[in-house]
Amino acid sequence: MFLWLFAVMLWASFAVVRHADALAEILGEPYGTLILTLAVISIEIALISAVMLTGDAAPTLARDTMFAILMIVLNGLTGAALLIGGLAHREQDYNLQGARAFVAVLMPLAVFSLVLPKYTVSTADPTFSAPQAFFFAAVTLLLYAVFLVIQTIRHRGFFEQPAVADDGAAIPHSAHAVRSLPYHAVLLALTLLPVVLLSKRLATVVDFGSGRLGLPVEFGGVVIALLVLTPEGLAALGAARANYLQRSVNLLLGSAVATIGLTVPAVLAIGLVIDRPVTLGLDDAGTVLLVLTLVMSAMTFGGVRTSLLQGAVHLVMFLAYLMLIFSP
């Protein structure tokens, strides 16, 4: 059952990415990667919402999914993209101002959402009280909205490739035929539909299977994160290989920011509606790994060029995350 559900939803996710990629080619940057990011994050929100509404899901699964997405994006996929790009092109250029904008928004949002709840004293568990949940959901959504205005209107140039590479690499285009904007927009919505409809069933299967096989609770979050990120991750790796690192940066860092900026308000709102506390605070090991990841991301994207060394460092941190799942 799990394999069938996962395969069908993964196929639908690739279809979503295909139509989002076509829209990216029609609209240009940064709208193209923004559409793809929002489409992927909508899948994540649907899955996490279904998990929360099953009634018997682990209270930490929403947190584990968001943490898994951050670790996979900021360490696994970013490390792989930089390593692939570094091996193929030695050093790669990107827009420093855009990358800094992503990291500047990501750092406080990630700390507010995944670290701060452990240190608040309004509740005994690593959760927010109702007033705190309402406040942080509102400010998180507001900050993400401000970021979208910067990305798409006021400073759109921050998120465009600064210059054409010397080796003549071209911007990667969709491998499929590109038709009209309404055509791809409608099919994008229709291909999202089976993912949303099957989300609750997959959540039930993952929850049951993890308990039956004695797997760590965090494993369910990794499964959902992999389902959400696989198509987008492949697109980011392809862009890095084609020496268009800015598209990879937009996709990967955009996913990380959107994961916090949209998912946290959604799960906190659901928790308030169904009167169920949402456990967001990470344990000590997770907190250390998250802070280290944020610091290294700031250092990686603190210069105008990247090399395979930064990719290797991020991949090592991703391997450390995987090890801590099965051997905490």
Tab-separated table of C-alpha atoms in Angstrom:
chain	number	residue	atom	x	y	z
A	1	MET	CA	0.000	0.000	0.000
A	2	PHE	CA	2.788	2.407	0.924
A	3	LEU	CA	4.707	1.740	-2.294
A	4	TRP	CA	1.627	2.273	-4.461
A	5	LEU	CA	0.638	5.475	-2.686
A	6	PHE	CA	4.183	6.824	-2.709
A	7	ALA	CA	4.629	6.005	-6.422
A	8	VAL	CA	1.341	7.644	-7.453
A	9	MET	CA	1.985	10.761	-5.386
A	10	LEU	CA	5.570	10.990	-6.621
A	11	TRP	CA	4.345	10.740	-10.221
A	12	ALA	CA	1.847	13.528	-9.530
A	13	SER	CA	4.605	15.596	-7.910
A	14	PHE	CA	6.766	15.271	-11.030
A	15	ALA	CA	3.775	16.378	-13.109
A	16	VAL	CA	3.395	19.411	-10.842
A	17	VAL	CA	7.058	20.278	-11.339
A	18	ARG	CA	6.794	19.814	-15.120
A	19	HIS	CA	3.967	22.325	-15.428
A	20	ALA	CA	5.585	24.684	-12.917
A	21	ASP	CA	8.801	24.492	-14.952
A	22	ALA	CA	6.863	25.417	-18.091
A	23	LEU	CA	5.366	28.390	-16.262
A	24	ALA	CA	8.885	29.318	-15.183
A	25	GLU	CA	9.985	29.464	-18.791
A	26	ILE	CA	6.969	31.587	-19.731
A	27	LEU	CA	7.203	34.054	-16.835
A	28	GLY	CA	10.970	34.163	-16.286
A	29	GLU	CA	12.869	34.558	-13.022
A	30	PRO	CA	12.174	34.845	-10.183
A	31	TYR	CA	8.499	34.092	-10.841
A	32	GLY	CA	9.274	30.691	-12.315
A	33	THR	CA	11.091	29.274	-9.323
A	34	LEU	CA	8.617	30.975	-6.981
A	35	ILE	CA	5.713	29.162	-8.641
A	36	LEU	CA	7.574	25.875	-8.389
A	37	THR	CA	8.407	26.487	-4.740
A	38	LEU	CA	4.840	27.402	-3.809
A	39	ALA	CA	3.499	24.366	-5.665
A	40	VAL	CA	5.859	22.050	-3.803
A	41	ILE	CA	5.181	23.660	-0.426
A	42	SER	CA	1.432	23.314	-1.007
A	43	ILE	CA	2.033	19.567	-1.253
A	44	GLU	CA	3.945	19.690	2.016
A	45	ILE	CA	1.179	21.622	3.776
A	46	ALA	CA	-1.440	19.170	2.491
A	47	LEU	CA	0.570	16.202	3.757
A	48	ILE	CA	1.312	17.695	7.172
A	49	SER	CA	-2.289	18.843	7.583
A	50	ALA	CA	-3.497	15.333	6.774
A	51	VAL	CA	-1.058	13.917	9.309
A	52	MET	CA	-2.321	16.267	12.013
A	53	LEU	CA	-5.965	15.490	11.271
A	54	THR	CA	-5.621	11.686	11.359
A	55	GLY	CA	-6.030	11.844	15.111
A	56	ASP	CA	-3.415	9.216	15.974
A	57	ALA	CA	-0.325	10.730	14.390
A	58	ALA	CA	2.761	11.530	16.433
A	59	PRO	CA	2.544	15.083	17.838
A	60	THR	CA	6.077	15.813	16.619
A	61	LEU	CA	5.586	14.725	13.001
A	62	ALA	CA	4.949	18.249	11.698
A	63	ARG	CA	8.141	19.441	13.411
A	64	ASP	CA	10.121	16.438	12.177
A	65	THR	CA	8.926	17.021	8.607
A	66	MET	CA	9.926	20.682	8.616
A	67	PHE	CA	13.289	19.873	10.193
A	68	ALA	CA	13.852	17.087	7.654
A	69	ILE	CA	13.076	19.450	4.786
A	70	LEU	CA	15.527	22.036	6.120
A	71	MET	CA	18.265	19.430	6.563
A	72	ILE	CA	17.675	17.871	3.138
A	73	VAL	CA	17.492	21.255	1.398
A	74	LEU	CA	20.218	23.190	3.226
A	75	ASN	CA	22.657	20.305	3.599
A	76	GLY	CA	21.796	17.382	1.321
A	77	LEU	CA	20.609	19.105	-1.853
A	78	THR	CA	22.657	22.279	-1.429
A	79	GLY	CA	25.762	20.202	-0.780
A	80	ALA	CA	25.087	17.989	-3.808
A	81	ALA	CA	24.384	21.006	-6.045
A	82	LEU	CA	27.585	22.789	-5.000
A	83	LEU	CA	29.602	19.597	-5.345
A	84	ILE	CA	28.238	18.860	-8.821
A	85	GLY	CA	28.686	22.461	-9.926
A	86	GLY	CA	32.178	22.634	-8.454
A	87	LEU	CA	33.309	19.431	-10.149
A	88	ALA	CA	31.945	20.577	-13.505
A	89	HIS	CA	32.844	24.280	-13.412
A	90	ARG	CA	35.357	24.682	-10.516
A	91	GLU	CA	33.706	27.903	-9.227
A	92	GLN	CA	30.195	29.209	-9.840
A	93	ASP	CA	28.679	32.686	-9.630
A	94	TYR	CA	25.328	33.646	-8.161
A	95	ASN	CA	23.637	36.835	-6.978
A	96	LEU	CA	25.014	37.519	-3.507
A	97	GLN	CA	22.248	39.958	-2.558
A	98	GLY	CA	19.525	37.428	-3.305
A	99	ALA	CA	21.218	34.632	-1.349
A	100	ARG	CA	21.747	36.949	1.624
A	101	ALA	CA	18.083	37.915	1.541
A	102	PHE	CA	17.084	34.235	1.721
A	103	VAL	CA	19.427	33.523	4.638
A	104	ALA	CA	18.495	36.720	6.502
A	105	VAL	CA	14.816	35.722	6.501
A	106	LEU	CA	15.460	32.037	7.129
A	107	MET	CA	17.589	32.397	10.270
A	108	PRO	CA	15.065	34.160	12.561
A	109	LEU	CA	12.115	32.174	11.218
A	110	ALA	CA	13.871	28.845	11.798
A	111	VAL	CA	14.940	29.829	15.332
A	112	PHE	CA	11.479	31.173	16.211
A	113	SER	CA	9.797	28.010	14.967
A	114	LEU	CA	12.104	25.139	15.893
A	115	VAL	CA	14.307	26.409	18.745
A	116	LEU	CA	12.381	29.018	20.743
A	117	PRO	CA	9.393	26.766	21.699
A	118	LYS	CA	11.723	24.616	23.799
A	119	TYR	CA	12.763	27.589	25.923
A	120	THR	CA	9.382	29.207	26.538
A	121	VAL	CA	7.876	28.553	29.986
A	122	SER	CA	4.188	29.142	29.241
A	123	THR	CA	3.766	25.418	28.597
A	124	ALA	CA	5.496	22.377	30.057
A	125	ASP	CA	6.188	20.888	26.619
A	126	PRO	CA	8.258	22.421	23.777
A	127	THR	CA	5.137	24.105	22.395
A	128	PHE	CA	3.689	27.587	22.142
A	129	SER	CA	0.769	28.734	24.243
A	130	ALA	CA	-2.294	29.875	22.302
A	131	PRO	CA	-1.350	33.597	22.356
A	132	GLN	CA	2.231	32.752	21.398
A	133	ALA	CA	1.070	30.470	18.591
A	134	PHE	CA	-1.197	33.190	17.192
A	135	PHE	CA	1.574	35.811	17.416
A	136	PHE	CA	4.306	33.739	15.791
A	137	ALA	CA	1.980	32.422	13.079
A	138	ALA	CA	1.031	36.008	12.215
A	139	VAL	CA	4.558	37.470	12.220
A	140	THR	CA	5.948	34.490	10.297
A	141	LEU	CA	3.337	34.911	7.583
A	142	LEU	CA	3.842	38.668	7.536
A	143	LEU	CA	7.620	38.410	7.188
A	144	TYR	CA	7.259	35.899	4.363
A	145	ALA	CA	4.813	38.229	2.612
A	146	VAL	CA	7.346	41.077	2.897
A	147	PHE	CA	10.015	38.794	1.464
A	148	LEU	CA	7.777	37.928	-1.506
A	149	VAL	CA	7.319	41.626	-2.245
A	150	ILE	CA	11.098	42.071	-2.220
A	151	GLN	CA	11.618	39.011	-4.408
A	152	THR	CA	9.006	39.745	-7.050
A	153	ILE	CA	8.611	43.549	-7.127
A	154	ARG	CA	11.036	45.861	-5.358
A	155	HIS	CA	14.308	43.955	-5.801
A	156	ARG	CA	13.566	41.373	-8.415
A	157	GLY	CA	17.094	41.752	-9.801
A	158	PHE	CA	18.552	40.266	-6.607
A	159	PHE	CA	17.225	36.862	-7.668
A	160	GLU	CA	18.385	36.845	-11.282
A	161	GLN	CA	21.594	35.301	-12.592
A	162	PRO	CA	24.230	38.073	-12.372
A	163	ALA	CA	25.995	37.251	-15.658
A	164	VAL	CA	26.262	34.596	-18.324
A	165	ALA	CA	29.041	32.137	-17.535
A	166	ASP	CA	32.207	32.318	-19.582
A	167	ASP	CA	31.695	28.823	-20.910
A	168	GLY	CA	28.429	29.827	-22.503
A	169	ALA	CA	26.139	27.739	-20.318
A	170	ALA	CA	22.507	28.457	-21.013
A	171	ILE	CA	19.576	28.718	-18.677
A	172	PRO	CA	17.962	25.265	-18.442
A	173	HIS	CA	14.568	25.054	-20.055
A	174	SER	CA	11.733	22.600	-19.711
A	175	ALA	CA	12.358	19.325	-21.509
A	176	HIS	CA	8.676	19.199	-22.499
A	177	ALA	CA	6.674	21.279	-24.932
A	178	VAL	CA	5.664	24.652	-23.504
A	179	ARG	CA	2.129	25.745	-24.291
A	180	SER	CA	0.036	28.637	-23.044
A	181	LEU	CA	0.072	30.041	-19.531
A	182	PRO	CA	-3.605	29.121	-18.786
A	183	TYR	CA	-2.991	25.553	-20.016
A	184	HIS	CA	-0.111	24.910	-17.639
A	185	ALA	CA	-1.754	26.811	-14.763
A	186	VAL	CA	-4.901	24.661	-14.953
A	187	LEU	CA	-2.960	21.407	-15.242
A	188	LEU	CA	-0.730	22.467	-12.359
A	189	ALA	CA	-3.810	22.743	-10.150
A	190	LEU	CA	-5.239	19.440	-11.438
A	191	THR	CA	-2.023	17.511	-10.821
A	192	LEU	CA	-1.917	18.869	-7.277
A	193	LEU	CA	-5.358	17.415	-6.635
A	194	PRO	CA	-4.410	13.690	-6.350
A	195	VAL	CA	-1.560	14.569	-4.008
A	196	VAL	CA	-3.935	16.405	-1.701
A	197	LEU	CA	-6.602	13.683	-1.885
A	198	LEU	CA	-4.155	10.871	-1.124
A	199	SER	CA	-2.327	12.756	1.629
A	200	LYS	CA	-4.444	11.453	4.500
A	201	ARG	CA	-4.141	7.848	3.324
A	202	LEU	CA	-0.362	8.115	3.042
A	203	ALA	CA	-0.177	9.758	6.475
A	204	THR	CA	-2.068	6.833	8.004
A	205	VAL	CA	0.142	4.262	6.289
A	206	VAL	CA	3.366	6.022	7.283
A	207	ASP	CA	2.226	6.358	10.886
A	208	PHE	CA	1.197	2.690	11.098
A	209	GLY	CA	4.246	1.386	9.253
A	210	SER	CA	6.726	3.321	11.374
A	211	GLY	CA	5.231	1.918	14.569
A	212	ARG	CA	4.950	-1.610	13.198
A	213	LEU	CA	8.568	-1.711	12.015
A	214	GLY	CA	9.941	0.013	15.107
A	215	LEU	CA	11.390	2.897	13.089
A	216	PRO	CA	12.204	6.245	14.733
A	217	VAL	CA	9.403	8.780	14.853
A	218	GLU	CA	11.541	11.148	12.742
A	219	PHE	CA	11.498	8.638	9.878
A	220	GLY	CA	7.951	9.632	8.961
A	221	GLY	CA	9.067	13.215	8.533
A	222	VAL	CA	11.918	12.115	6.259
A	223	VAL	CA	9.504	10.106	4.065
A	224	ILE	CA	7.198	13.083	3.614
A	225	ALA	CA	10.154	15.408	2.997
A	226	LEU	CA	11.555	13.114	0.310
A	227	LEU	CA	8.188	12.948	-1.423
A	228	VAL	CA	7.898	16.721	-1.396
A	229	LEU	CA	11.464	17.541	-2.409
A	230	THR	CA	12.458	14.885	-4.955
A	231	PRO	CA	11.177	16.629	-8.121
A	232	GLU	CA	12.318	20.091	-7.051
A	233	GLY	CA	15.670	18.727	-5.899
A	234	LEU	CA	16.322	17.143	-9.272
A	235	ALA	CA	15.515	20.453	-10.959
A	236	ALA	CA	17.984	22.260	-8.671
A	237	LEU	CA	20.748	19.715	-9.332
A	238	GLY	CA	20.169	19.995	-13.078
A	239	ALA	CA	20.448	23.776	-12.909
A	240	ALA	CA	23.739	23.556	-10.984
A	241	ARG	CA	25.132	21.093	-13.517
A	242	ALA	CA	24.181	23.522	-16.301
A	243	ASN	CA	26.132	26.286	-14.492
A	244	TYR	CA	23.000	28.237	-13.625
A	245	LEU	CA	23.551	28.291	-9.882
A	246	GLN	CA	21.140	31.153	-9.252
A	247	ARG	CA	18.206	28.941	-10.201
A	248	SER	CA	19.450	26.310	-7.743
A	249	VAL	CA	19.771	28.962	-5.037
A	250	ASN	CA	16.264	30.243	-5.746
A	251	LEU	CA	14.811	26.735	-5.641
A	252	LEU	CA	16.647	25.414	-2.598
A	253	LEU	CA	16.774	28.455	-0.328
A	254	GLY	CA	13.299	29.432	-1.519
A	255	SER	CA	11.993	26.040	-0.401
A	256	ALA	CA	13.643	26.408	2.995
A	257	VAL	CA	12.142	29.870	3.544
A	258	ALA	CA	8.704	28.819	2.289
A	259	THR	CA	8.764	25.710	4.496
A	260	ILE	CA	8.942	27.907	7.579
A	261	GLY	CA	7.048	30.908	6.226
A	262	LEU	CA	3.976	28.965	5.112
A	263	THR	CA	4.000	25.614	6.917
A	264	VAL	CA	4.443	26.951	10.448
A	265	PRO	CA	1.432	29.311	10.261
A	266	ALA	CA	-0.628	26.491	8.735
A	267	VAL	CA	0.161	23.908	11.416
A	268	LEU	CA	-0.194	26.426	14.248
A	269	ALA	CA	-3.581	27.496	12.870
A	270	ILE	CA	-4.715	23.875	12.623
A	271	GLY	CA	-3.529	23.247	16.173
A	272	LEU	CA	-5.546	26.212	17.439
A	273	VAL	CA	-8.677	25.130	15.531
A	274	ILE	CA	-8.621	21.498	16.670
A	275	ASP	CA	-7.347	22.498	20.146
A	276	ARG	CA	-4.247	20.328	19.950
A	277	PRO	CA	-0.783	21.562	20.951
A	278	VAL	CA	1.800	21.441	18.175
A	279	THR	CA	5.233	20.279	19.331
A	280	LEU	CA	7.782	22.383	17.472
A	281	GLY	CA	10.834	22.648	19.720
A	282	LEU	CA	13.779	20.442	18.727
A	283	ASP	CA	15.823	18.402	21.173
A	284	ASP	CA	19.357	19.450	22.067
A	285	ALA	CA	21.039	17.513	19.249
A	286	GLY	CA	18.600	18.845	16.661
A	287	THR	CA	19.053	22.391	17.919
A	288	VAL	CA	22.841	22.163	17.625
A	289	LEU	CA	22.586	20.746	14.103
A	290	LEU	CA	20.084	23.394	12.996
A	291	VAL	CA	22.174	26.277	14.353
A	292	LEU	CA	25.325	24.845	12.759
A	293	THR	CA	23.485	24.491	9.450
A	294	LEU	CA	22.269	28.096	9.549
A	295	VAL	CA	25.754	29.400	10.397
A	296	MET	CA	27.362	27.352	7.612
A	297	SER	CA	24.685	28.481	5.134
A	298	ALA	CA	25.468	32.097	6.000
A	299	MET	CA	29.160	31.422	5.444
A	300	THR	CA	28.600	29.469	2.214
A	301	PHE	CA	26.500	32.234	0.696
A	302	GLY	CA	28.625	35.028	2.141
A	303	GLY	CA	30.757	35.334	-0.988
A	304	VAL	CA	30.052	35.745	-4.665
A	305	ARG	CA	31.402	32.324	-5.676
A	306	THR	CA	31.093	28.752	-4.452
A	307	SER	CA	33.287	25.689	-4.877
A	308	LEU	CA	33.055	21.972	-4.187
A	309	LEU	CA	34.546	22.465	-0.680
A	310	GLN	CA	31.339	24.073	0.571
A	311	GLY	CA	29.376	21.249	-1.026
A	312	ALA	CA	31.441	18.634	0.817
A	313	VAL	CA	30.928	20.417	4.158
A	314	HIS	CA	27.143	20.515	3.746
A	315	LEU	CA	27.020	16.861	2.713
A	316	VAL	CA	28.955	15.868	5.842
A	317	MET	CA	26.388	17.694	7.993
A	318	PHE	CA	23.586	15.920	6.141
A	319	LEU	CA	25.174	12.548	6.870
A	320	ALA	CA	25.429	13.552	10.533
A	321	TYR	CA	21.681	14.314	10.512
A	322	LEU	CA	20.884	10.876	9.069
A	323	MET	CA	23.090	9.181	11.651
A	324	LEU	CA	21.372	11.002	14.531
A	325	ILE	CA	17.944	9.823	13.330
A	326	PHE	CA	18.812	6.156	13.844
A	327	SER	CA	21.350	6.645	16.641
A	328	PRO	CA	20.275	9.629	18.739
